[in-house]
PDB file of C-alpha atoms in Angstrom:
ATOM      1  CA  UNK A   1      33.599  -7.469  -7.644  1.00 46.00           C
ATOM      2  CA  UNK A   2      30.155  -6.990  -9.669  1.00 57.00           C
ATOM      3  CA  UNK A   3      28.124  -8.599  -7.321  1.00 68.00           C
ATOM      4  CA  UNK A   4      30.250  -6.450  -4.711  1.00 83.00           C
ATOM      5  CA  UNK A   5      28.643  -3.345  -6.624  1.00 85.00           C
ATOM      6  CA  UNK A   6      25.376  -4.669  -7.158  1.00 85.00           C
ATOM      7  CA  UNK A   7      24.924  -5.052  -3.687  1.00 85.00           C
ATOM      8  CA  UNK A   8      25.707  -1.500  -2.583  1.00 88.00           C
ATOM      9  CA  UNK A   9      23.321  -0.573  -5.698  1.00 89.00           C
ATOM     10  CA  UNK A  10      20.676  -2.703  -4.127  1.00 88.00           C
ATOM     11  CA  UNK A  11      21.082  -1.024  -0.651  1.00 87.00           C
ATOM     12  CA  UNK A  12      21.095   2.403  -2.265  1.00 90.00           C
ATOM     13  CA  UNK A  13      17.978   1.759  -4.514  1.00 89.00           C
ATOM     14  CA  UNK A  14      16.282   0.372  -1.056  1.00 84.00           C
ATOM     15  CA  UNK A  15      16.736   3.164   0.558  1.00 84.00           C
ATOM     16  CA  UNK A  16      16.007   6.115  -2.126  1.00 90.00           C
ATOM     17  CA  UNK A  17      12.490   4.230  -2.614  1.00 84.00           C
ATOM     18  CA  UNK A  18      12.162   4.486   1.033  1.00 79.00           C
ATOM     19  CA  UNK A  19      12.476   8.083   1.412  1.00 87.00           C
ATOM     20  CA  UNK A  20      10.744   8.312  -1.833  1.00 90.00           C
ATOM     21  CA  UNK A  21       7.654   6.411  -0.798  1.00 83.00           C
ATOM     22  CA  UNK A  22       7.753   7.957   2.720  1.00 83.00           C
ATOM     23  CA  UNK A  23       7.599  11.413   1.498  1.00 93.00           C
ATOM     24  CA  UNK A  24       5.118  10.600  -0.871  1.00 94.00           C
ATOM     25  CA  UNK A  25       2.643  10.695   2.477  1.00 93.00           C
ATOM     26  CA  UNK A  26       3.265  14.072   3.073  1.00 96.00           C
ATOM     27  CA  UNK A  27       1.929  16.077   0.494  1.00 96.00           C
ATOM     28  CA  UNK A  28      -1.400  15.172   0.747  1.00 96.00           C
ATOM     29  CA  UNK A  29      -2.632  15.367   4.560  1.00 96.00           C
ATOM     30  CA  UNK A  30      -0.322  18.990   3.722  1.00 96.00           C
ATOM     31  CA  UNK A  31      -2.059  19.943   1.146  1.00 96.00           C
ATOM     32  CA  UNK A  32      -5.066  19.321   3.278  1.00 95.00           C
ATOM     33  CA  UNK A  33      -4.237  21.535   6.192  1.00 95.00           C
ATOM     34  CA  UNK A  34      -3.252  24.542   3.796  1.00 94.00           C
ATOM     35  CA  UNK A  35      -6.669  24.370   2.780  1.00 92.00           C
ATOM     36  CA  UNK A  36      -8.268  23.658   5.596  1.00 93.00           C
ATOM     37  CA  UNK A  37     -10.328  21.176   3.619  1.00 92.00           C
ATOM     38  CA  UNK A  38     -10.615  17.433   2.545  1.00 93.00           C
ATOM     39  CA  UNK A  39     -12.973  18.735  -0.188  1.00 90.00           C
ATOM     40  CA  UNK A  40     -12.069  17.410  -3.537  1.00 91.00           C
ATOM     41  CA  UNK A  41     -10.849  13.771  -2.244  1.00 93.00           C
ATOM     42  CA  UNK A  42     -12.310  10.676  -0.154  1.00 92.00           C
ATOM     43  CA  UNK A  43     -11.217   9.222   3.444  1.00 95.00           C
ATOM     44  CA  UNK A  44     -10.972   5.985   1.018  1.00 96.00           C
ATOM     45  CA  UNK A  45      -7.474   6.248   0.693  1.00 95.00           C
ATOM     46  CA  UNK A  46      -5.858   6.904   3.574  1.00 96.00           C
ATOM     47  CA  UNK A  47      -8.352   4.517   5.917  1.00 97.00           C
ATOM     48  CA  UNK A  48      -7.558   1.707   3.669  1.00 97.00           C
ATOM     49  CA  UNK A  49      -4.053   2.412   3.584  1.00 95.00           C
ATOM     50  CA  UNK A  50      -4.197   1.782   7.287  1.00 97.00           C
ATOM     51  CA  UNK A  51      -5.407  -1.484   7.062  1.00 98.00           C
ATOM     52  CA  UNK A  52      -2.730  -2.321   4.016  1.00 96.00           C
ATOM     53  CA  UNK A  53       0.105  -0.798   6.405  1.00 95.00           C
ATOM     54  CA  UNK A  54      -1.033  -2.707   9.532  1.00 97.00           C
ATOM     55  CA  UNK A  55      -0.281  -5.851   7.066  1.00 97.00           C
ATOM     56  CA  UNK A  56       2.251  -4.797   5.718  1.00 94.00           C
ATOM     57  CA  UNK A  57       4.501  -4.240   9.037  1.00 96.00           C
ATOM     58  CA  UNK A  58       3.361  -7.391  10.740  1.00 96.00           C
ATOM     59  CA  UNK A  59       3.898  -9.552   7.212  1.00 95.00           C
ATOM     60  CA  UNK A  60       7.546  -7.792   7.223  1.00 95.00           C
ATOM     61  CA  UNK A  61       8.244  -7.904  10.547  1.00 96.00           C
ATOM     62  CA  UNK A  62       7.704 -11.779  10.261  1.00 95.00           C
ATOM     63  CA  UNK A  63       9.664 -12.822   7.381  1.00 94.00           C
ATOM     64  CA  UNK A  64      12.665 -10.381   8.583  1.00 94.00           C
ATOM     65  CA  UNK A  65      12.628 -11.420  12.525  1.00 94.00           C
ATOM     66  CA  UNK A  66      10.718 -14.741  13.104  1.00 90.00           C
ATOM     67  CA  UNK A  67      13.385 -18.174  12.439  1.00 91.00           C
ATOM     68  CA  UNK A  68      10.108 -19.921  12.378  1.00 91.00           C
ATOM     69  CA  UNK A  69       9.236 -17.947   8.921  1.00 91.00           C
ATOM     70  CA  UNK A  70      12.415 -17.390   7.781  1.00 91.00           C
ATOM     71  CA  UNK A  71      13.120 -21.625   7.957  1.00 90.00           C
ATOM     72  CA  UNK A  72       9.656 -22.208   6.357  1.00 89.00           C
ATOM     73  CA  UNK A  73      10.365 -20.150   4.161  1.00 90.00           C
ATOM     74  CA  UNK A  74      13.662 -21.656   3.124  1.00 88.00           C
ATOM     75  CA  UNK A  75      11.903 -24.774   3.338  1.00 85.00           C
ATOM     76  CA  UNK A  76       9.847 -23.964   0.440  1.00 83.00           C
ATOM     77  CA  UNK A  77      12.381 -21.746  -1.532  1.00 80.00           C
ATOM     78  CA  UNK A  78      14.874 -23.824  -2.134  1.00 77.00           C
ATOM     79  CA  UNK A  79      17.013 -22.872   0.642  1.00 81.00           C
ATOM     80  CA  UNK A  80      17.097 -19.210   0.290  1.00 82.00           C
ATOM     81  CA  UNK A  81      15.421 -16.691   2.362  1.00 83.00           C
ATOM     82  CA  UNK A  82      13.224 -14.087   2.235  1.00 86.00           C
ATOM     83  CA  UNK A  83      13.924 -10.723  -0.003  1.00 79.00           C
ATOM     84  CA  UNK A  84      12.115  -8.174   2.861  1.00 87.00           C
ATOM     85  CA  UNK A  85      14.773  -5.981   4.234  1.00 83.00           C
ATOM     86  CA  UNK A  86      14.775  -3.803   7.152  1.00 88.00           C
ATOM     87  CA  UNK A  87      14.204  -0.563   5.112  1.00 78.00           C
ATOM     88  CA  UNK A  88      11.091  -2.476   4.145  1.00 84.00           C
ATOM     89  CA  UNK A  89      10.097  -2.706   7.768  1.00 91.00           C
ATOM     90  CA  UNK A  90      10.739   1.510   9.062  1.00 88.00           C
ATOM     91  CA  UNK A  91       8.782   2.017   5.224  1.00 83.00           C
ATOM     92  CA  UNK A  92       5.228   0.059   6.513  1.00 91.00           C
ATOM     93  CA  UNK A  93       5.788   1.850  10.077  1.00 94.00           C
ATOM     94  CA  UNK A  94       6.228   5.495   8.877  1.00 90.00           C
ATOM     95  CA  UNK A  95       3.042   4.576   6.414  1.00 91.00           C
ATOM     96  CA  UNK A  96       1.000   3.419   8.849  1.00 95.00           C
ATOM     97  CA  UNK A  97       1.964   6.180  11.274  1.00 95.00           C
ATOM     98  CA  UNK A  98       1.267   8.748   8.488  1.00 95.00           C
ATOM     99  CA  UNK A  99      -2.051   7.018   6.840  1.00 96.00           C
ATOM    100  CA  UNK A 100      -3.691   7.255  10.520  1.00 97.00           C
ATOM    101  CA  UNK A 101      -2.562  11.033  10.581  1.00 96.00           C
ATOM    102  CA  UNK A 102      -4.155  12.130   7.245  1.00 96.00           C
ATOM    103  CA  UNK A 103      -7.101   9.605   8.252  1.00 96.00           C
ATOM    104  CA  UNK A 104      -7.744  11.931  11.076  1.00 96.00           C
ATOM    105  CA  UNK A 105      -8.204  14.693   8.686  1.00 96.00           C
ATOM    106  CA  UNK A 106     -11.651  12.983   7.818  1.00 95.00           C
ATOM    107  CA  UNK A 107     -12.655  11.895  10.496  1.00 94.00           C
ATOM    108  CA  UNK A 108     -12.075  14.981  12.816  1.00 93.00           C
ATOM    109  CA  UNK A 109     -11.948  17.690  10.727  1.00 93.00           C
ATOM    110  CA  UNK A 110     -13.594  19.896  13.802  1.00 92.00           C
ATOM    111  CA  UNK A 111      -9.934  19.103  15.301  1.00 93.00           C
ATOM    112  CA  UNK A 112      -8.167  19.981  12.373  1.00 95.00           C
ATOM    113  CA  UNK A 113     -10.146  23.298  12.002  1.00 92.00           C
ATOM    114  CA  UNK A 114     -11.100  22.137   8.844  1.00 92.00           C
ATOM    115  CA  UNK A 115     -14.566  22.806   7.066  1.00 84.00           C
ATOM    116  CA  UNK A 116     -16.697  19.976   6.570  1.00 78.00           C
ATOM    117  CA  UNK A 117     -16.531  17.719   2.832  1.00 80.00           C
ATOM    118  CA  UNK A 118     -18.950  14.934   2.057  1.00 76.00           C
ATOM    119  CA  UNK A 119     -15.990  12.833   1.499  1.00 73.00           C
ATOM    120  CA  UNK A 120     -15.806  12.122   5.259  1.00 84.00           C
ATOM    121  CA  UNK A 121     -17.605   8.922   5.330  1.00 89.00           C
ATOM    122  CA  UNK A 122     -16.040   5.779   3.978  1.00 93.00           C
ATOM    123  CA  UNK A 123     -17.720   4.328   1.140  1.00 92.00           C
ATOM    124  CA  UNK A 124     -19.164   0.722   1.201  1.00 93.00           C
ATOM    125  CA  UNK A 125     -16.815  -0.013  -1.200  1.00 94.00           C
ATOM    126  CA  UNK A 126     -14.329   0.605   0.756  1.00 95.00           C
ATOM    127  CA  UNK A 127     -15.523  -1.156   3.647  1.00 96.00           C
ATOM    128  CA  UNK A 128     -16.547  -4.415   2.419  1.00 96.00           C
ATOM    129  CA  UNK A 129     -12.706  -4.867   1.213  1.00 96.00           C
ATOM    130  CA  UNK A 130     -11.674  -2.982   4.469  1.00 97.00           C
ATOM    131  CA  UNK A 131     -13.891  -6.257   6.356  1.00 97.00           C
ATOM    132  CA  UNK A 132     -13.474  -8.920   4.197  1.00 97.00           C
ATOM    133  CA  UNK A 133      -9.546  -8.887   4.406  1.00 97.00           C
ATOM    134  CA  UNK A 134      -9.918  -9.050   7.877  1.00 97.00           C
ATOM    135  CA  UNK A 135     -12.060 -11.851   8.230  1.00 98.00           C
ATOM    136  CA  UNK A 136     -10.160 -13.941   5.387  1.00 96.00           C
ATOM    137  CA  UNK A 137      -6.941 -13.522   7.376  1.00 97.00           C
ATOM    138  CA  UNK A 138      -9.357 -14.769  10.233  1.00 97.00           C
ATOM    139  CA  UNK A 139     -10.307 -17.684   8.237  1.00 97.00           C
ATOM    140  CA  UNK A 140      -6.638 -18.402   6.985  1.00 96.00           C
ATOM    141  CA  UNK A 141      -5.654 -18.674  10.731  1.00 95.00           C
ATOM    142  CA  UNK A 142      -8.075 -21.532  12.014  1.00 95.00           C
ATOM    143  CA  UNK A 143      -7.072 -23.443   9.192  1.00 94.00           C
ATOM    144  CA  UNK A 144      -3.245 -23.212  10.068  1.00 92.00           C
ATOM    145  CA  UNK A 145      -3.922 -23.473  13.907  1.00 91.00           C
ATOM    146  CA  UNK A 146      -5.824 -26.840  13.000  1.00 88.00           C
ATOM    147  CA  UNK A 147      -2.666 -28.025  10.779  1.00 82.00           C
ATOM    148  CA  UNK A 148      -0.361 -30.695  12.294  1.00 83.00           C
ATOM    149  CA  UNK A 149       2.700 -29.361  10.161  1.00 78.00           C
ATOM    150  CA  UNK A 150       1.629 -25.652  11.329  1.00 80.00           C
ATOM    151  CA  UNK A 151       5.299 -25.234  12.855  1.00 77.00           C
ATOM    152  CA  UNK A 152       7.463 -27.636  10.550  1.00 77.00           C
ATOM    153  CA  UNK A 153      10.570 -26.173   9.237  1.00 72.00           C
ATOM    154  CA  UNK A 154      10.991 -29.314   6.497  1.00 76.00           C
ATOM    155  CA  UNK A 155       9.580 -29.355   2.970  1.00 70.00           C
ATOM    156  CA  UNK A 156       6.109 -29.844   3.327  1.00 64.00           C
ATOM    157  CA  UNK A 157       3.648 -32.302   1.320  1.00 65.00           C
ATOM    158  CA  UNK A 158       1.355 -30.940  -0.761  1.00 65.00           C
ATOM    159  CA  UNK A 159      -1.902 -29.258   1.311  1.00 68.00           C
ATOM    160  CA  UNK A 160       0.328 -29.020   4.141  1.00 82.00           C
ATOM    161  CA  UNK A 161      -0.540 -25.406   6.336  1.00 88.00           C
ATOM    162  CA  UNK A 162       2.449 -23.641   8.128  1.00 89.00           C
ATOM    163  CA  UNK A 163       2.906 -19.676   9.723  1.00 91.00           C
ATOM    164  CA  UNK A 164       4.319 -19.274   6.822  1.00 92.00           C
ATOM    165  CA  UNK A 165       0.771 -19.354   5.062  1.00 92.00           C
ATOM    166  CA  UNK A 166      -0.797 -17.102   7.399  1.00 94.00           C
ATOM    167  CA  UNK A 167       2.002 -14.450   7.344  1.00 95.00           C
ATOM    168  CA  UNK A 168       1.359 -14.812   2.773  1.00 94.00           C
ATOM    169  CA  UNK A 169      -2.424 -14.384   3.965  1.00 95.00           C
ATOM    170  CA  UNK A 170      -1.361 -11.158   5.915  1.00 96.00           C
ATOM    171  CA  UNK A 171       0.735  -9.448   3.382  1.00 91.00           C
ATOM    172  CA  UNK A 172      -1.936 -10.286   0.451  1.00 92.00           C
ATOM    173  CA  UNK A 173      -4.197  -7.847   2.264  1.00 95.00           C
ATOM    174  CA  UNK A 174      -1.454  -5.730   1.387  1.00 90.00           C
ATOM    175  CA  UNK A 175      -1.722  -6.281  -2.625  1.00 86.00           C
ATOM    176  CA  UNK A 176      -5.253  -6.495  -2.240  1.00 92.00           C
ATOM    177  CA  UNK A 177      -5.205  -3.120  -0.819  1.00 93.00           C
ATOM    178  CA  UNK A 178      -3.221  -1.903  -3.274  1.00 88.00           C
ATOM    179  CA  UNK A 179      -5.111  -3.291  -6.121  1.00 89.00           C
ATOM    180  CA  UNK A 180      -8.663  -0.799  -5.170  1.00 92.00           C
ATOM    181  CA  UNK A 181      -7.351   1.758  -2.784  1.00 93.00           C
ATOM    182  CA  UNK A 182      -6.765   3.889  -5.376  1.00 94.00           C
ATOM    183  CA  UNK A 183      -9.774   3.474  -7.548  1.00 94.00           C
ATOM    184  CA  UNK A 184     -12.521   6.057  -5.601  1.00 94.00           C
ATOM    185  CA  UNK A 185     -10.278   8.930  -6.102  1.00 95.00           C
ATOM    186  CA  UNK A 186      -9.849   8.089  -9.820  1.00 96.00           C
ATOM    187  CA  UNK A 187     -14.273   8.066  -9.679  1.00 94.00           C
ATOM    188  CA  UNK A 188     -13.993  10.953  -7.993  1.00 93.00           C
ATOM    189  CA  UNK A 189     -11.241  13.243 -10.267  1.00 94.00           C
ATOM    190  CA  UNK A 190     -13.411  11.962 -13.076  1.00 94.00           C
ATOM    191  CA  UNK A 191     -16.801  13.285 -11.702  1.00 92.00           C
ATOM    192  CA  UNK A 192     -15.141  16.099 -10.450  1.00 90.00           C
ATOM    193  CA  UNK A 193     -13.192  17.045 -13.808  1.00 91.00           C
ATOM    194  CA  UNK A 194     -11.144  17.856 -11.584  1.00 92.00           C
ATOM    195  CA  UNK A 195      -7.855  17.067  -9.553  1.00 93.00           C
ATOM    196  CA  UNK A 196      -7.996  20.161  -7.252  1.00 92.00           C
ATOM    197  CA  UNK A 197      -7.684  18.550  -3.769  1.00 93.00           C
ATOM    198  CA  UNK A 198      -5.526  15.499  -4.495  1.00 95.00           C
ATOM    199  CA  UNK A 199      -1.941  16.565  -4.341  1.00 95.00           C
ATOM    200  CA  UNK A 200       0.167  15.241  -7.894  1.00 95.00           C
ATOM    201  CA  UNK A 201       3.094  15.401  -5.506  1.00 96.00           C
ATOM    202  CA  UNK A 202       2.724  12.792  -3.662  1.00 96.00           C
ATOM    203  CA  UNK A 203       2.108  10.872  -6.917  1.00 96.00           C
ATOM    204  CA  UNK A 204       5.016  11.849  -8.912  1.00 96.00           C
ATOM    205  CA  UNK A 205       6.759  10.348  -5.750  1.00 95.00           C
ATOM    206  CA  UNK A 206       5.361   7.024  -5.841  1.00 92.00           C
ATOM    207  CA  UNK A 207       6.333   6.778  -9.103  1.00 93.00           C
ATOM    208  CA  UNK A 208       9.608   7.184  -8.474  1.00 92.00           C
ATOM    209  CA  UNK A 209       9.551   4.372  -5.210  1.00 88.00           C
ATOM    210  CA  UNK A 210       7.864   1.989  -7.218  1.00 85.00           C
ATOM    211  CA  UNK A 211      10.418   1.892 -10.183  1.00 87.00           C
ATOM    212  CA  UNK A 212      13.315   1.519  -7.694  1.00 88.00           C
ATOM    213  CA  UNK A 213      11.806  -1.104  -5.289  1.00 81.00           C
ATOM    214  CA  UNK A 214      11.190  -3.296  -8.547  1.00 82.00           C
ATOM    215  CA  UNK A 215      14.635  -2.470  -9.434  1.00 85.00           C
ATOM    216  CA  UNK A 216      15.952  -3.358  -6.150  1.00 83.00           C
ATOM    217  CA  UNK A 217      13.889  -6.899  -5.933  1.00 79.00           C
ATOM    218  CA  UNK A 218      15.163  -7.425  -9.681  1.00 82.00           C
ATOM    219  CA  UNK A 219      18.997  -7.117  -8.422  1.00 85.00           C
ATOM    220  CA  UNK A 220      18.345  -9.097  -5.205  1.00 80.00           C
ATOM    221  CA  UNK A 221      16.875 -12.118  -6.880  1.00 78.00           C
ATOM    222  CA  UNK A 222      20.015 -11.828  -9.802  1.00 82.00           C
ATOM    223  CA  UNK A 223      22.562 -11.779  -6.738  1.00 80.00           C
ATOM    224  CA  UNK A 224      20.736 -14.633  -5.542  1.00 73.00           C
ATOM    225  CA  UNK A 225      20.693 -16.231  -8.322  1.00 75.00           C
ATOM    226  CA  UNK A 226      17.297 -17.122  -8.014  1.00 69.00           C
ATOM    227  CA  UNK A 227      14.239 -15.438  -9.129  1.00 69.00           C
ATOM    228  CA  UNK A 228      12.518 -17.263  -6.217  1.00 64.00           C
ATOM    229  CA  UNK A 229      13.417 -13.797  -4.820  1.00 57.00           C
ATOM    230  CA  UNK A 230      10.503 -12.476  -6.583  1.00 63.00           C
ATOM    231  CA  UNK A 231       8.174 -15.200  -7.079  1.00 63.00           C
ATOM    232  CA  UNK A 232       8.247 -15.896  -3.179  1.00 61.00           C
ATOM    233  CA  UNK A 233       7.519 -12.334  -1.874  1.00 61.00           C
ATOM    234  CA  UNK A 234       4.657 -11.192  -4.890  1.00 65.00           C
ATOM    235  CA  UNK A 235       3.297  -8.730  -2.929  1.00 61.00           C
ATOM    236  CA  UNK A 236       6.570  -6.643  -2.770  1.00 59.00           C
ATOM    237  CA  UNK A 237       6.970  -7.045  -6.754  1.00 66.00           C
ATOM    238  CA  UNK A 238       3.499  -6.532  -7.062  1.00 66.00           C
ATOM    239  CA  UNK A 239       3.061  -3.385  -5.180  1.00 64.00           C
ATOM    240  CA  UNK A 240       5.323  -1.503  -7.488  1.00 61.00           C
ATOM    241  CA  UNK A 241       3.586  -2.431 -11.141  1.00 79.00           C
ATOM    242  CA  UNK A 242       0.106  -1.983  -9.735  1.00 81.00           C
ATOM    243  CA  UNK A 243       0.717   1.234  -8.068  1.00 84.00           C
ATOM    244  CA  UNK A 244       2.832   2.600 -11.076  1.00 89.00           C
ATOM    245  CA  UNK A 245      -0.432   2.186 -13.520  1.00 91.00           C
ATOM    246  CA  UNK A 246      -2.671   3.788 -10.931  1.00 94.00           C
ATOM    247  CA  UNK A 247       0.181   6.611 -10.762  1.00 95.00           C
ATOM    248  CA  UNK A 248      -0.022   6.922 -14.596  1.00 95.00           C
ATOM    249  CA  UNK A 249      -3.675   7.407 -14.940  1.00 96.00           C
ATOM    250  CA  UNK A 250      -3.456  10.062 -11.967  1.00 97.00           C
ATOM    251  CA  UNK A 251      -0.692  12.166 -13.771  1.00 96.00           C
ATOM    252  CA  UNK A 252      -3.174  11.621 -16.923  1.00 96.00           C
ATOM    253  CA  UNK A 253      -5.803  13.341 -15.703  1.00 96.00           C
ATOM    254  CA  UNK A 254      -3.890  15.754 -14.039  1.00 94.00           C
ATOM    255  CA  UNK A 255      -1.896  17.047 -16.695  1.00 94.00           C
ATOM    256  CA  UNK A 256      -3.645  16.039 -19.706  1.00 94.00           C
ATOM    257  CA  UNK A 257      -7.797  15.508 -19.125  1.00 92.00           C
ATOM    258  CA  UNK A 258      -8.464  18.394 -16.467  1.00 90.00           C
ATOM    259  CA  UNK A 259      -5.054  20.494 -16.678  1.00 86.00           C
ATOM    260  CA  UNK A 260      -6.573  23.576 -16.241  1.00 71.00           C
ATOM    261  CA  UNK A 261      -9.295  23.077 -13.351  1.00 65.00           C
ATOM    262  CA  UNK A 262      -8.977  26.088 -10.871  1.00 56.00           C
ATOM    263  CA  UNK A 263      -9.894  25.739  -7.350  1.00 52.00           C
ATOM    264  CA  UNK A 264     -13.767  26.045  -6.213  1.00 51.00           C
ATOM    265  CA  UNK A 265     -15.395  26.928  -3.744  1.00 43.00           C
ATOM    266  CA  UNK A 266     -16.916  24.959  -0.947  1.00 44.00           C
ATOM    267  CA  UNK A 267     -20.366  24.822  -2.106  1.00 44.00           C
ATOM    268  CA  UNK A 268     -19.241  23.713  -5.176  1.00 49.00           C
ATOM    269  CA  UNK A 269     -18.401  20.210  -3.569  1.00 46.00           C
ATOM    270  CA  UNK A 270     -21.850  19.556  -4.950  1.00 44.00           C
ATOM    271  CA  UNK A 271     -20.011  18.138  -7.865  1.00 45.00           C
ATOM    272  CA  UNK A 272     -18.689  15.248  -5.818  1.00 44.00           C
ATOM    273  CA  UNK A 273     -22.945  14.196  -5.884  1.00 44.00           C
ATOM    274  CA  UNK A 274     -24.214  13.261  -2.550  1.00 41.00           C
ATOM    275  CA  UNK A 275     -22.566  10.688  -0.261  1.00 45.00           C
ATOM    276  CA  UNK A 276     -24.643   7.327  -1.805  1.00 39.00           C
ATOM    277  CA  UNK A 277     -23.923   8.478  -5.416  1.00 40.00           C
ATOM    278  CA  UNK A 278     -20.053   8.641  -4.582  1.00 46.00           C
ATOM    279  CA  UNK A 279     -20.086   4.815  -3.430  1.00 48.00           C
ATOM    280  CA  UNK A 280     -18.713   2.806  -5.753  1.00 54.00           C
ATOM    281  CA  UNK A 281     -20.251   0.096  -4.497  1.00 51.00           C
TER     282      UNK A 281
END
């Protein structure tokens, strides 16, 4: 009967951080058109969310729909399978879907009828982690592709390569993503003294779809009876704690260090420094 009710609490919790994470994409590449202007934030974000996203799907898509993952998987979780649900899936589609939308913001603002910002270029920050995910998942595959176990379904000995490693390597661009994406807009709110441009909205909401996915992987893994649950799909637990301190220090300095910065004018993107002193990198 409890685990009865835990299950339909799991289920709801899934899909409130769903909507709440989806929406949370909204508010910004809005926020953008009302002003006609990226000014005030970075193409950062949203470009490397599109790379994280791409992951993300294909990494879910995998250990949801592929028996060959699901039964390595098993294989090296004692039997039990993987914690992704299909929520999980429609969340990384709609993301990826919306990340290239507000990316286009940037990158065509002529399109948009937007003016132009200096935050329109990608910063080489940015891009070295945007290229060296993609070229470790590169690496990740030739290794599995030259592994004799590469499609075994039984326990494998230790060193052994399987999908199952490549589809990890995929999703940890995911958490790696996660782990920086964030980080130029913080630079830039701090230079800036300023959060005019980067909507709070959509990070109140992310706040709220972090604390109920790690709720949701908590119950799973209880249910289970396992914390496997956890332990074998980081990335998903991880994703929630990392983005909930980035969320923190973004309602910090918008409520508490630069609560009363008004919006400026164009010219005054100045502020923002020129397009090699933004770089972080």
């Amino acid at each position: 009967m409890g685990f009865g009710f835990l299950e339909i609490v799991s289920a709801i919790f899934g899909w409130i951080y769903f909507l709440a994470w989806s929406l949370s994409f909204y508010p910004q590449s809005i926020l953008n058109f009302r002003r006609r202007s990226t000014s005030g934030t970075t193409v950062d974000f949203p470009l490397i969310n599109c790379l994280g996203f791409s992951a993300y799907f294909l990494s879910n898509v995998a250990f949801f729909y592929s028996p060959l993952i699901r039964g390595q998987y098993a294989a090296r979780h004692k039997g039990l399978t993987p914690t992704v649900q299909f929520n999980d899936i429609t969340f990384a589609a709609h993301g990826l879907l919306l990340s290239l939308v507000t990316t286009s913001q940037y990158f065509f603002p002529a399109a948009w009828g937007f003016r132009p910002s200096i935050g329109n270029r990608p910063s080489r920050f940015v891009l070295g982690i945007f290229f060296g995910c993609i070229l470790g998942v590169v690496v990740v595959l030739f290794v599995v592709l030259g592994s004799p176990d590469r499609d075994s379904t039984q326990p494998a000995h230790r060193g052994a390569w399987v999908w199952l490693d490549a589809i990890y390597a995929v999703s940890y661009v995911k958490l790696v993503v996660t782990l920086v994406k964030y980080t130029p807009q913080v630079v830039v709110n701090y230079r800036n003294k300023s959060t005019v441009g980067w909507s709070i909205l959509q990070i109140l909401l992310d706040f709220v779809g972090g604390i109920l996915s790690i709720s949701q992987q908590g119950i799973d893994s209880y249910l289970q009876g396992d914390w496997s649950g956890i332990t074998g799909n980081p990335v998903k637990f991880a994703l929630g704690n990392v983005s909930m301190i980035y969320d923190v220090i973004f309602m910090t300095q918008h409520y508490v260090l630069y609560p009363d910065a008004e919006e400026k004018q164009e010219d005054d993107d100045s502020l923002l420094g020129s397009d090699e002193e933004r770089r972080i990198g």
